[in-house]
Structures are given as structure tokens and as C-alpha cells.
Amino acid sequence: MRPLHEILSDRDTISSSMQLTLDEATDAWGIKVERVEIKDVRLPVQLQRAMAAEAEAAREARAKVIAAEGEQKASRALREASEVIGDSPAALQLRYLQTLNTISAEKNSTIVFPLPIDLLTYFVKAQEAVSK
């Protein structure tokens, strides 16, 4: 038995071999086989399923690689953004205002305003001063 890739790529060679065999077998009856063509190769259902499963696994593997590359790029971008924000407190304040703008555009009845952490330190210091 030949491998599938051989059958598909060597159709002409297989056809010629079959023609010679058939011509020799039918020569005694006065029949001349002039041409044999392989038009369609039908695979067993089990082999079709195995090939489909292999192709699906390959597609899933490629999808996972693409997703992982995307996550890697996103994490790099987030790291760079955090470095920029860390270097400039004004950038953090701008991001805070952009977030508030995005929240206000949504049609929610409840809006929660997150307080900057540095604002809380003033309250803690004021409380400590009052306690003394």
C-alpha cells in the first residue's frame, strides 16, 4: 500500500502502470486498453476523520500561538504605559479623567468615583494630627 501523498502526486505513474497491467490482461480477448485515468481518490472514513482531526489540531495550535503573541504584545504595551505613568503623575491624572469620561458615557444609573490613593493620605495625616 502506498502513502496518500504518493498516490495524490503520482497519479500519472499509477495510471500508466494500471494501463499496462490491464492491457496485458485483456490482450488475450482482443481488447486494447488505450488510456486509464485516476479521477478521484476516495479515502476510508476513518482516515478522513483522522486527517480532519489532525488539521483541526494544527489550526488550534496556530490560534493558541497567535493568541499568546497578542498577549505578549499587550503586556509589553501595558508595561511601557505603566513606565510612562510612573514617570509622570500628570499622565496618571489624565488617565483618571479619561476613565471618568468613559464611565460617564455609559448608560448606568450608578457611577462610582474611584478616589486617588494620594488623596487618602491627606485624610490619614489630618486624622493623625487631630489625634495628637
PDB file of N, CA and C in Angstrom, residues 20-117:
ATOM      1  N   LEU A  20      -0.869  -0.608 -18.386  1.00  0.00           N
ATOM      2  CA  LEU A  20      -0.068  -1.740 -18.862  1.00  0.00           C
ATOM      3  C   LEU A  20      -0.609  -3.060 -18.317  1.00  0.00           C
ATOM      4  N   THR A  21      -0.934  -3.087 -17.040  1.00  0.00           N
ATOM      5  CA  THR A  21      -1.456  -4.311 -16.423  1.00  0.00           C
ATOM      6  C   THR A  21      -2.780  -4.721 -17.052  1.00  0.00           C
ATOM      7  N   LEU A  22      -3.687  -3.763 -17.213  1.00  0.00           N
ATOM      8  CA  LEU A  22      -4.992  -4.065 -17.819  1.00  0.00           C
ATOM      9  C   LEU A  22      -4.854  -4.470 -19.278  1.00  0.00           C
ATOM     10  N   ASP A  23      -3.974  -3.800 -20.001  1.00  0.00           N
ATOM     11  CA  ASP A  23      -3.787  -4.113 -21.421  1.00  0.00           C
ATOM     12  C   ASP A  23      -3.261  -5.537 -21.591  1.00  0.00           C
ATOM     13  N   GLU A  24      -2.325  -5.934 -20.729  1.00  0.00           N
ATOM     14  CA  GLU A  24      -1.804  -7.306 -20.798  1.00  0.00           C
ATOM     15  C   GLU A  24      -2.889  -8.323 -20.455  1.00  0.00           C
ATOM     16  N   ALA A  25      -3.715  -8.002 -19.460  1.00  0.00           N
ATOM     17  CA  ALA A  25      -4.758  -8.943 -19.034  1.00  0.00           C
ATOM     18  C   ALA A  25      -5.862  -9.074 -20.074  1.00  0.00           C
ATOM     19  N   THR A  26      -6.147  -8.025 -20.817  1.00  0.00           N
ATOM     20  CA  THR A  26      -7.259  -8.063 -21.787  1.00  0.00           C
ATOM     21  C   THR A  26      -6.792  -8.358 -23.208  1.00  0.00           C
ATOM     22  N   ASP A  27      -5.494  -8.448 -23.418  1.00  0.00           N
ATOM     23  CA  ASP A  27      -4.954  -8.688 -24.769  1.00  0.00           C
ATOM     24  C   ASP A  27      -5.421 -10.023 -25.330  1.00  0.00           C
ATOM     25  N   ALA A  28      -5.540 -11.021 -24.478  1.00  0.00           N
ATOM     26  CA  ALA A  28      -5.978 -12.349 -24.932  1.00  0.00           C
ATOM     27  C   ALA A  28      -7.401 -12.313 -25.479  1.00  0.00           C
ATOM     28  N   TRP A  29      -8.204 -11.381 -25.080  1.00  0.00           N
ATOM     29  CA  TRP A  29      -9.586 -11.272 -25.564  1.00  0.00           C
ATOM     30  C   TRP A  29      -9.706 -10.309 -26.747  1.00  0.00           C
ATOM     31  N   GLY A  30      -8.593  -9.740 -27.149  1.00  0.00           N
ATOM     32  CA  GLY A  30      -8.612  -8.827 -28.286  1.00  0.00           C
ATOM     33  C   GLY A  30      -9.026  -7.407 -27.908  1.00  0.00           C
ATOM     34  N   ILE A  31      -8.886  -7.092 -26.656  1.00  0.00           N
ATOM     35  CA  ILE A  31      -9.248  -5.745 -26.186  1.00  0.00           C
ATOM     36  C   ILE A  31      -7.963  -4.975 -25.923  1.00  0.00           C
ATOM     37  N   LYS A  32      -7.915  -3.761 -26.438  1.00  0.00           N
ATOM     38  CA  LYS A  32      -6.752  -2.892 -26.258  1.00  0.00           C
ATOM     39  C   LYS A  32      -7.148  -1.745 -25.325  1.00  0.00           C
ATOM     40  N   VAL A  33      -6.488  -1.652 -24.175  1.00  0.00           N
ATOM     41  CA  VAL A  33      -6.729  -0.548 -23.240  1.00  0.00           C
ATOM     42  C   VAL A  33      -5.805   0.585 -23.643  1.00  0.00           C
ATOM     43  N   GLU A  34      -6.411   1.685 -24.059  1.00  0.00           N
ATOM     44  CA  GLU A  34      -5.617   2.809 -24.550  1.00  0.00           C
ATOM     45  C   GLU A  34      -5.312   3.852 -23.478  1.00  0.00           C
ATOM     46  N   ARG A  35      -6.205   3.964 -22.503  1.00  0.00           N
ATOM     47  CA  ARG A  35      -5.971   5.013 -21.502  1.00  0.00           C
ATOM     48  C   ARG A  35      -6.665   4.666 -20.177  1.00  0.00           C
ATOM     49  N   VAL A  36      -5.967   4.955 -19.095  1.00  0.00           N
ATOM     50  CA  VAL A  36      -6.526   4.803 -17.748  1.00  0.00           C
ATOM     51  C   VAL A  36      -6.251   6.107 -17.006  1.00  0.00           C
ATOM     52  N   GLU A  37      -7.286   6.633 -16.363  1.00  0.00           N
ATOM     53  CA  GLU A  37      -7.134   7.870 -15.585  1.00  0.00           C
ATOM     54  C   GLU A  37      -7.647   7.663 -14.168  1.00  0.00           C
ATOM     55  N   ILE A  38      -6.944   8.239 -13.232  1.00  0.00           N
ATOM     56  CA  ILE A  38      -7.427   8.265 -11.851  1.00  0.00           C
ATOM     57  C   ILE A  38      -8.050   9.644 -11.664  1.00  0.00           C
ATOM     58  N   LYS A  39      -9.371   9.658 -11.587  1.00  0.00           N
ATOM     59  CA  LYS A  39     -10.066  10.936 -11.468  1.00  0.00           C
ATOM     60  C   LYS A  39     -10.334  11.314 -10.016  1.00  0.00           C
ATOM     61  N   ASP A  40     -10.606  10.331  -9.201  1.00  0.00           N
ATOM     62  CA  ASP A  40     -10.998  10.621  -7.827  1.00  0.00           C
ATOM     63  C   ASP A  40     -10.385   9.580  -6.896  1.00  0.00           C
ATOM     64  N   VAL A  41      -9.809  10.053  -5.813  1.00  0.00           N
ATOM     65  CA  VAL A  41      -9.250   9.161  -4.808  1.00  0.00           C
ATOM     66  C   VAL A  41     -10.157   9.256  -3.583  1.00  0.00           C
ATOM     67  N   ARG A  42     -10.775   8.152  -3.225  1.00  0.00           N
ATOM     68  CA  ARG A  42     -11.677   8.133  -2.068  1.00  0.00           C
ATOM     69  C   ARG A  42     -10.969   7.482  -0.891  1.00  0.00           C
ATOM     70  N   LEU A  43     -10.975   8.198   0.181  1.00  0.00           N
ATOM     71  CA  LEU A  43     -10.300   7.721   1.380  1.00  0.00           C
ATOM     72  C   LEU A  43     -11.298   7.041   2.310  1.00  0.00           C
ATOM     73  N   PRO A  44     -10.841   6.071   3.071  1.00  0.00           N
ATOM     74  CA  PRO A  44     -11.724   5.463   4.071  1.00  0.00           C
ATOM     75  C   PRO A  44     -12.183   6.529   5.077  1.00  0.00           C
ATOM     76  N   VAL A  45     -13.385   6.364   5.590  1.00  0.00           N
ATOM     77  CA  VAL A  45     -13.968   7.342   6.512  1.00  0.00           C
ATOM     78  C   VAL A  45     -13.076   7.542   7.728  1.00  0.00           C
ATOM     79  N   GLN A  46     -12.513   6.465   8.224  1.00  0.00           N
ATOM     80  CA  GLN A  46     -11.643   6.563   9.401  1.00  0.00           C
ATOM     81  C   GLN A  46     -10.425   7.441   9.105  1.00  0.00           C
ATOM     82  N   LEU A  47      -9.847   7.292   7.916  1.00  0.00           N
ATOM     83  CA  LEU A  47      -8.699   8.112   7.539  1.00  0.00           C
ATOM     84  C   LEU A  47      -9.115   9.568   7.356  1.00  0.00           C
ATOM     85  N   GLN A  48     -10.296   9.799   6.772  1.00  0.00           N
ATOM     86  CA  GLN A  48     -10.796  11.167   6.618  1.00  0.00           C
ATOM     87  C   GLN A  48     -10.951  11.838   7.981  1.00  0.00           C
ATOM     88  N   ARG A  49     -11.506  11.091   8.939  1.00  0.00           N
ATOM     89  CA  ARG A  49     -11.688  11.646  10.288  1.00  0.00           C
ATOM     90  C   ARG A  49     -10.343  11.954  10.938  1.00  0.00           C
ATOM     91  N   ALA A  50      -9.399  11.051  10.764  1.00  0.00           N
ATOM     92  CA  ALA A  50      -8.074  11.259  11.355  1.00  0.00           C
ATOM     93  C   ALA A  50      -7.400  12.490  10.757  1.00  0.00           C
ATOM     94  N   MET A  51      -7.525  12.650   9.440  1.00  0.00           N
ATOM     95  CA  MET A  51      -6.926  13.814   8.785  1.00  0.00           C
ATOM     96  C   MET A  51      -7.617  15.101   9.226  1.00  0.00           C
ATOM     97  N   ALA A  52      -8.942  15.061   9.364  1.00  0.00           N
ATOM     98  CA  ALA A  52      -9.683  16.239   9.818  1.00  0.00           C
ATOM     99  C   ALA A  52      -9.289  16.606  11.247  1.00  0.00           C
ATOM    100  N   ALA A  53      -9.131  15.600  12.101  1.00  0.00           N
ATOM    101  CA  ALA A  53      -8.728  15.854  13.487  1.00  0.00           C
ATOM    102  C   ALA A  53      -7.326  16.454  13.541  1.00  0.00           C
ATOM    103  N   GLU A  54      -6.440  15.949  12.695  1.00  0.00           N
ATOM    104  CA  GLU A  54      -5.075  16.478  12.652  1.00  0.00           C
ATOM    105  C   GLU A  54      -5.073  17.927  12.181  1.00  0.00           C
ATOM    106  N   ALA A  55      -5.859  18.221  11.145  1.00  0.00           N
ATOM    107  CA  ALA A  55      -5.941  19.589  10.636  1.00  0.00           C
ATOM    108  C   ALA A  55      -6.535  20.523  11.690  1.00  0.00           C
ATOM    109  N   GLU A  56      -7.555  20.065  12.398  1.00  0.00           N
ATOM    110  CA  GLU A  56      -8.178  20.872  13.455  1.00  0.00           C
ATOM    111  C   GLU A  56      -7.181  21.146  14.577  1.00  0.00           C
ATOM    112  N   ALA A  57      -6.418  20.142  14.948  1.00  0.00           N
ATOM    113  CA  ALA A  57      -5.408  20.321  15.995  1.00  0.00           C
ATOM    114  C   ALA A  57      -4.350  21.332  15.561  1.00  0.00           C
ATOM    115  N   ALA A  58      -3.962  21.278  14.292  1.00  0.00           N
ATOM    116  CA  ALA A  58      -2.970  22.230  13.781  1.00  0.00           C
ATOM    117  C   ALA A  58      -3.532  23.651  13.802  1.00  0.00           C
ATOM    118  N   ARG A  59      -4.817  23.810  13.415  1.00  0.00           N
ATOM    119  CA  ARG A  59      -5.443  25.139  13.445  1.00  0.00           C
ATOM    120  C   ARG A  59      -5.521  25.669  14.874  1.00  0.00           C
ATOM    121  N   GLU A  60      -5.906  24.808  15.802  1.00  0.00           N
ATOM    122  CA  GLU A  60      -5.993  25.225  17.203  1.00  0.00           C
ATOM    123  C   GLU A  60      -4.622  25.621  17.743  1.00  0.00           C
ATOM    124  N   ALA A  61      -3.598  24.880  17.357  1.00  0.00           N
ATOM    125  CA  ALA A  61      -2.243  25.199  17.812  1.00  0.00           C
ATOM    126  C   ALA A  61      -1.817  26.566  17.285  1.00  0.00           C
ATOM    127  N   ARG A  62      -2.098  26.829  15.997  1.00  0.00           N
ATOM    128  CA  ARG A  62      -1.761  28.140  15.424  1.00  0.00           C
ATOM    129  C   ARG A  62      -2.537  29.253  16.125  1.00  0.00           C
ATOM    130  N   ALA A  63      -3.803  29.007  16.421  1.00  0.00           N
ATOM    131  CA  ALA A  63      -4.621  30.016  17.105  1.00  0.00           C
ATOM    132  C   ALA A  63      -4.062  30.318  18.494  1.00  0.00           C
ATOM    133  N   LYS A  64      -3.609  29.281  19.198  1.00  0.00           N
ATOM    134  CA  LYS A  64      -3.035  29.489  20.527  1.00  0.00           C
ATOM    135  C   LYS A  64      -1.743  30.290  20.449  1.00  0.00           C
ATOM    136  N   VAL A  65      -0.935  30.007  19.436  1.00  0.00           N
ATOM    137  CA  VAL A  65       0.320  30.748  19.268  1.00  0.00           C
ATOM    138  C   VAL A  65       0.019  32.215  18.978  1.00  0.00           C
ATOM    139  N   ILE A  66      -0.955  32.468  18.099  1.00  0.00           N
ATOM    140  CA  ILE A  66      -1.320  33.846  17.762  1.00  0.00           C
ATOM    141  C   ILE A  66      -1.859  34.566  18.992  1.00  0.00           C
ATOM    142  N   ALA A  67      -2.701  33.887  19.775  1.00  0.00           N
ATOM    143  CA  ALA A  67      -3.246  34.497  20.990  1.00  0.00           C
ATOM    144  C   ALA A  67      -2.130  34.804  21.991  1.00  0.00           C
ATOM    145  N   ALA A  68      -1.182  33.891  22.125  1.00  0.00           N
ATOM    146  CA  ALA A  68      -0.070  34.104  23.057  1.00  0.00           C
ATOM    147  C   ALA A  68       0.790  35.284  22.613  1.00  0.00           C
ATOM    148  N   GLU A  69       1.032  35.387  21.308  1.00  0.00           N
ATOM    149  CA  GLU A  69       1.805  36.523  20.796  1.00  0.00           C
ATOM    150  C   GLU A  69       1.066  37.831  21.054  1.00  0.00           C
ATOM    151  N   GLY A  70      -0.253  37.818  20.884  1.00  0.00           N
ATOM    152  CA  GLY A  70      -1.054  39.010  21.152  1.00  0.00           C
ATOM    153  C   GLY A  70      -0.993  39.411  22.616  1.00  0.00           C
ATOM    154  N   GLU A  71      -1.088  38.434  23.504  1.00  0.00           N
ATOM    155  CA  GLU A  71      -0.983  38.722  24.939  1.00  0.00           C
ATOM    156  C   GLU A  71       0.390  39.282  25.290  1.00  0.00           C
ATOM    157  N   GLN A  72       1.400  38.741  24.644  1.00  0.00           N
ATOM    158  CA  GLN A  72       2.758  39.210  24.908  1.00  0.00           C
ATOM    159  C   GLN A  72       2.906  40.671  24.480  1.00  0.00           C
ATOM    160  N   LYS A  73       2.380  41.010  23.303  1.00  0.00           N
ATOM    161  CA  LYS A  73       2.445  42.400  22.835  1.00  0.00           C
ATOM    162  C   LYS A  73       1.646  43.319  23.748  1.00  0.00           C
ATOM    163  N   ALA A  74       0.474  42.853  24.179  1.00  0.00           N
ATOM    164  CA  ALA A  74      -0.353  43.669  25.067  1.00  0.00           C
ATOM    165  C   ALA A  74       0.347  43.901  26.402  1.00  0.00           C
ATOM    166  N   SER A  75       0.989  42.871  26.938  1.00  0.00           N
ATOM    167  CA  SER A  75       1.675  43.040  28.224  1.00  0.00           C
ATOM    168  C   SER A  75       2.866  43.984  28.089  1.00  0.00           C
ATOM    169  N   ARG A  76       3.538  43.944  26.952  1.00  0.00           N
ATOM    170  CA  ARG A  76       4.641  44.893  26.726  1.00  0.00           C
ATOM    171  C   ARG A  76       4.110  46.322  26.679  1.00  0.00           C
ATOM    172  N   ALA A  77       2.987  46.496  25.965  1.00  0.00           N
ATOM    173  CA  ALA A  77       2.391  47.831  25.868  1.00  0.00           C
ATOM    174  C   ALA A  77       1.948  48.326  27.239  1.00  0.00           C
ATOM    175  N   LEU A  78       1.371  47.439  28.053  1.00  0.00           N
ATOM    176  CA  LEU A  78       0.963  47.837  29.405  1.00  0.00           C
ATOM    177  C   LEU A  78       2.172  48.189  30.266  1.00  0.00           C
ATOM    178  N   ARG A  79       3.244  47.431  30.111  1.00  0.00           N
ATOM    179  CA  ARG A  79       4.457  47.728  30.875  1.00  0.00           C
ATOM    180  C   ARG A  79       5.008  49.101  30.493  1.00  0.00           C
ATOM    181  N   GLU A  80       5.036  49.384  29.188  1.00  0.00           N
ATOM    182  CA  GLU A  80       5.518  50.689  28.730  1.00  0.00           C
ATOM    183  C   GLU A  80       4.610  51.808  29.230  1.00  0.00           C
ATOM    184  N   ALA A  81       3.299  51.557  29.203  1.00  0.00           N
ATOM    185  CA  ALA A  81       2.355  52.568  29.690  1.00  0.00           C
ATOM    186  C   ALA A  81       2.552  52.814  31.179  1.00  0.00           C
ATOM    187  N   SER A  82       2.779  51.746  31.944  1.00  0.00           N
ATOM    188  CA  SER A  82       2.988  51.930  33.384  1.00  0.00           C
ATOM    189  C   SER A  82       4.275  52.701  33.656  1.00  0.00           C
ATOM    190  N   GLU A  83       5.292  52.496  32.824  1.00  0.00           N
ATOM    191  CA  GLU A  83       6.538  53.247  32.982  1.00  0.00           C
ATOM    192  C   GLU A  83       6.310  54.728  32.705  1.00  0.00           C
ATOM    193  N   VAL A  84       5.531  55.028  31.663  1.00  0.00           N
ATOM    194  CA  VAL A  84       5.237  56.424  31.325  1.00  0.00           C
ATOM    195  C   VAL A  84       4.439  57.069  32.452  1.00  0.00           C
ATOM    196  N   ILE A  85       3.427  56.347  32.942  1.00  0.00           N
ATOM    197  CA  ILE A  85       2.596  56.886  34.019  1.00  0.00           C
ATOM    198  C   ILE A  85       3.415  57.036  35.300  1.00  0.00           C
ATOM    199  N   GLY A  86       4.314  56.099  35.549  1.00  0.00           N
ATOM    200  CA  GLY A  86       5.166  56.188  36.734  1.00  0.00           C
ATOM    201  C   GLY A  86       6.107  57.375  36.678  1.00  0.00           C
ATOM    202  N   ASP A  87       6.549  57.739  35.489  1.00  0.00           N
ATOM    203  CA  ASP A  87       7.461  58.871  35.325  1.00  0.00           C
ATOM    204  C   ASP A  87       6.741  60.208  35.419  1.00  0.00           C
ATOM    205  N   SER A  88       5.434  60.215  35.149  1.00  0.00           N
ATOM    206  CA  SER A  88       4.704  61.480  35.112  1.00  0.00           C
ATOM    207  C   SER A  88       3.371  61.348  35.851  1.00  0.00           C
ATOM    208  N   PRO A  89       3.256  61.960  37.020  1.00  0.00           N
ATOM    209  CA  PRO A  89       1.984  61.917  37.748  1.00  0.00           C
ATOM    210  C   PRO A  89       0.844  62.567  36.951  1.00  0.00           C
ATOM    211  N   ALA A  90       1.177  63.526  36.111  1.00  0.00           N
ATOM    212  CA  ALA A  90       0.147  64.176  35.291  1.00  0.00           C
ATOM    213  C   ALA A  90      -0.468  63.177  34.322  1.00  0.00           C
ATOM    214  N   ALA A  91       0.316  62.238  33.844  1.00  0.00           N
ATOM    215  CA  ALA A  91      -0.212  61.210  32.939  1.00  0.00           C
ATOM    216  C   ALA A  91      -1.216  60.331  33.667  1.00  0.00           C
ATOM    217  N   LEU A  92      -0.952  60.035  34.936  1.00  0.00           N
ATOM    218  CA  LEU A  92      -1.886  59.241  35.729  1.00  0.00           C
ATOM    219  C   LEU A  92      -3.192  59.999  35.934  1.00  0.00           C
ATOM    220  N   GLN A  93      -3.081  61.301  36.216  1.00  0.00           N
ATOM    221  CA  GLN A  93      -4.279  62.121  36.396  1.00  0.00           C
ATOM    222  C   GLN A  93      -5.079  62.189  35.102  1.00  0.00           C
ATOM    223  N   LEU A  94      -4.395  62.309  33.965  1.00  0.00           N
ATOM    224  CA  LEU A  94      -5.077  62.335  32.664  1.00  0.00           C
ATOM    225  C   LEU A  94      -5.800  61.019  32.421  1.00  0.00           C
ATOM    226  N   ARG A  95      -5.169  59.921  32.755  1.00  0.00           N
ATOM    227  CA  ARG A  95      -5.801  58.607  32.583  1.00  0.00           C
ATOM    228  C   ARG A  95      -7.031  58.480  33.476  1.00  0.00           C
ATOM    229  N   TYR A  96      -6.930  59.016  34.672  1.00  0.00           N
ATOM    230  CA  TYR A  96      -8.064  59.010  35.599  1.00  0.00           C
ATOM    231  C   TYR A  96      -9.239  59.786  35.004  1.00  0.00           C
ATOM    232  N   LEU A  97      -8.959  60.957  34.454  1.00  0.00           N
ATOM    233  CA  LEU A  97     -10.020  61.770  33.846  1.00  0.00           C
ATOM    234  C   LEU A  97     -10.614  61.085  32.614  1.00  0.00           C
ATOM    235  N   GLN A  98      -9.785  60.430  31.826  1.00  0.00           N
ATOM    236  CA  GLN A  98     -10.294  59.697  30.661  1.00  0.00           C
ATOM    237  C   GLN A  98     -11.209  58.555  31.101  1.00  0.00           C
ATOM    238  N   THR A  99     -10.839  57.881  32.172  1.00  0.00           N
ATOM    239  CA  THR A  99     -11.665  56.791  32.689  1.00  0.00           C
ATOM    240  C   THR A  99     -13.009  57.320  33.168  1.00  0.00           C
ATOM    241  N   LEU A 100     -12.995  58.444  33.876  1.00  0.00           N
ATOM    242  CA  LEU A 100     -14.254  59.053  34.317  1.00  0.00           C
ATOM    243  C   LEU A 100     -15.120  59.445  33.128  1.00  0.00           C
ATOM    244  N   ASN A 101     -14.502  59.956  32.081  1.00  0.00           N
ATOM    245  CA  ASN A 101     -15.239  60.324  30.869  1.00  0.00           C
ATOM    246  C   ASN A 101     -15.885  59.094  30.237  1.00  0.00           C
ATOM    247  N   THR A 102     -15.159  58.001  30.182  1.00  0.00           N
ATOM    248  CA  THR A 102     -15.695  56.757  29.619  1.00  0.00           C
ATOM    249  C   THR A 102     -16.855  56.234  30.461  1.00  0.00           C
ATOM    250  N   ILE A 103     -16.689  56.281  31.777  1.00  0.00           N
ATOM    251  CA  ILE A 103     -17.755  55.811  32.669  1.00  0.00           C
ATOM    252  C   ILE A 103     -19.005  56.661  32.505  1.00  0.00           C
ATOM    253  N   SER A 104     -18.831  57.968  32.386  1.00  0.00           N
ATOM    254  CA  SER A 104     -19.993  58.856  32.272  1.00  0.00           C
ATOM    255  C   SER A 104     -20.739  58.661  30.959  1.00  0.00           C
ATOM    256  N   ALA A 105     -20.075  58.147  29.944  1.00  0.00           N
ATOM    257  CA  ALA A 105     -20.729  57.925  28.648  1.00  0.00           C
ATOM    258  C   ALA A 105     -21.646  56.706  28.677  1.00  0.00           C
ATOM    259  N   GLU A 106     -21.435  55.805  29.632  1.00  0.00           N
ATOM    260  CA  GLU A 106     -22.278  54.612  29.734  1.00  0.00           C
ATOM    261  C   GLU A 106     -23.627  54.978  30.331  1.00  0.00           C
ATOM    262  N   LYS A 107     -24.637  54.192  30.022  1.00  0.00           N
ATOM    263  CA  LYS A 107     -25.984  54.480  30.485  1.00  0.00           C
ATOM    264  C   LYS A 107     -26.303  53.727  31.782  1.00  0.00           C
ATOM    265  N   ASN A 108     -25.443  53.867  32.752  1.00  0.00           N
ATOM    266  CA  ASN A 108     -25.666  53.247  34.058  1.00  0.00           C
ATOM    267  C   ASN A 108     -26.297  54.265  34.997  1.00  0.00           C
ATOM    268  N   SER A 109     -27.107  53.791  35.899  1.00  0.00           N
ATOM    269  CA  SER A 109     -27.714  54.704  36.866  1.00  0.00           C
ATOM    270  C   SER A 109     -26.779  54.971  38.045  1.00  0.00           C
ATOM    271  N   THR A 110     -25.806  54.113  38.247  1.00  0.00           N
ATOM    272  CA  THR A 110     -24.874  54.273  39.358  1.00  0.00           C
ATOM    273  C   THR A 110     -23.474  54.499  38.810  1.00  0.00           C
ATOM    274  N   ILE A 111     -22.836  55.535  39.290  1.00  0.00           N
ATOM    275  CA  ILE A 111     -21.456  55.810  38.894  1.00  0.00           C
ATOM    276  C   ILE A 111     -20.616  55.843  40.159  1.00  0.00           C
ATOM    277  N   VAL A 112     -19.584  55.058  40.181  1.00  0.00           N
ATOM    278  CA  VAL A 112     -18.668  55.013  41.319  1.00  0.00           C
ATOM    279  C   VAL A 112     -17.436  55.808  40.941  1.00  0.00           C
ATOM    280  N   PHE A 113     -17.103  56.804  41.773  1.00  0.00           N
ATOM    281  CA  PHE A 113     -15.923  57.616  41.513  1.00  0.00           C
ATOM    282  C   PHE A 113     -14.763  57.082  42.338  1.00  0.00           C
ATOM    283  N   PRO A 114     -13.794  56.478  41.690  1.00  0.00           N
ATOM    284  CA  PRO A 114     -12.639  55.983  42.448  1.00  0.00           C
ATOM    285  C   PRO A 114     -11.792  57.167  42.921  1.00  0.00           C
ATOM    286  N   LEU A 115     -11.376  57.112  44.167  1.00  0.00           N
ATOM    287  CA  LEU A 115     -10.550  58.184  44.719  1.00  0.00           C
ATOM    288  C   LEU A 115      -9.082  57.862  44.511  1.00  0.00           C
ATOM    289  N   PRO A 116      -8.302  58.848  44.132  1.00  0.00           N
ATOM    290  CA  PRO A 116      -6.859  58.613  44.028  1.00  0.00           C
ATOM    291  C   PRO A 116      -6.287  58.285  45.407  1.00  0.00           C
ATOM    292  N   ILE A 117      -5.359  57.382  45.446  1.00  0.00           N
ATOM    293  CA  ILE A 117      -4.780  56.926  46.712  1.00  0.00           C
ATOM    294  C   ILE A 117      -4.075  58.068  47.437  1.00  0.00           C
TER     295      ILE A 117
END
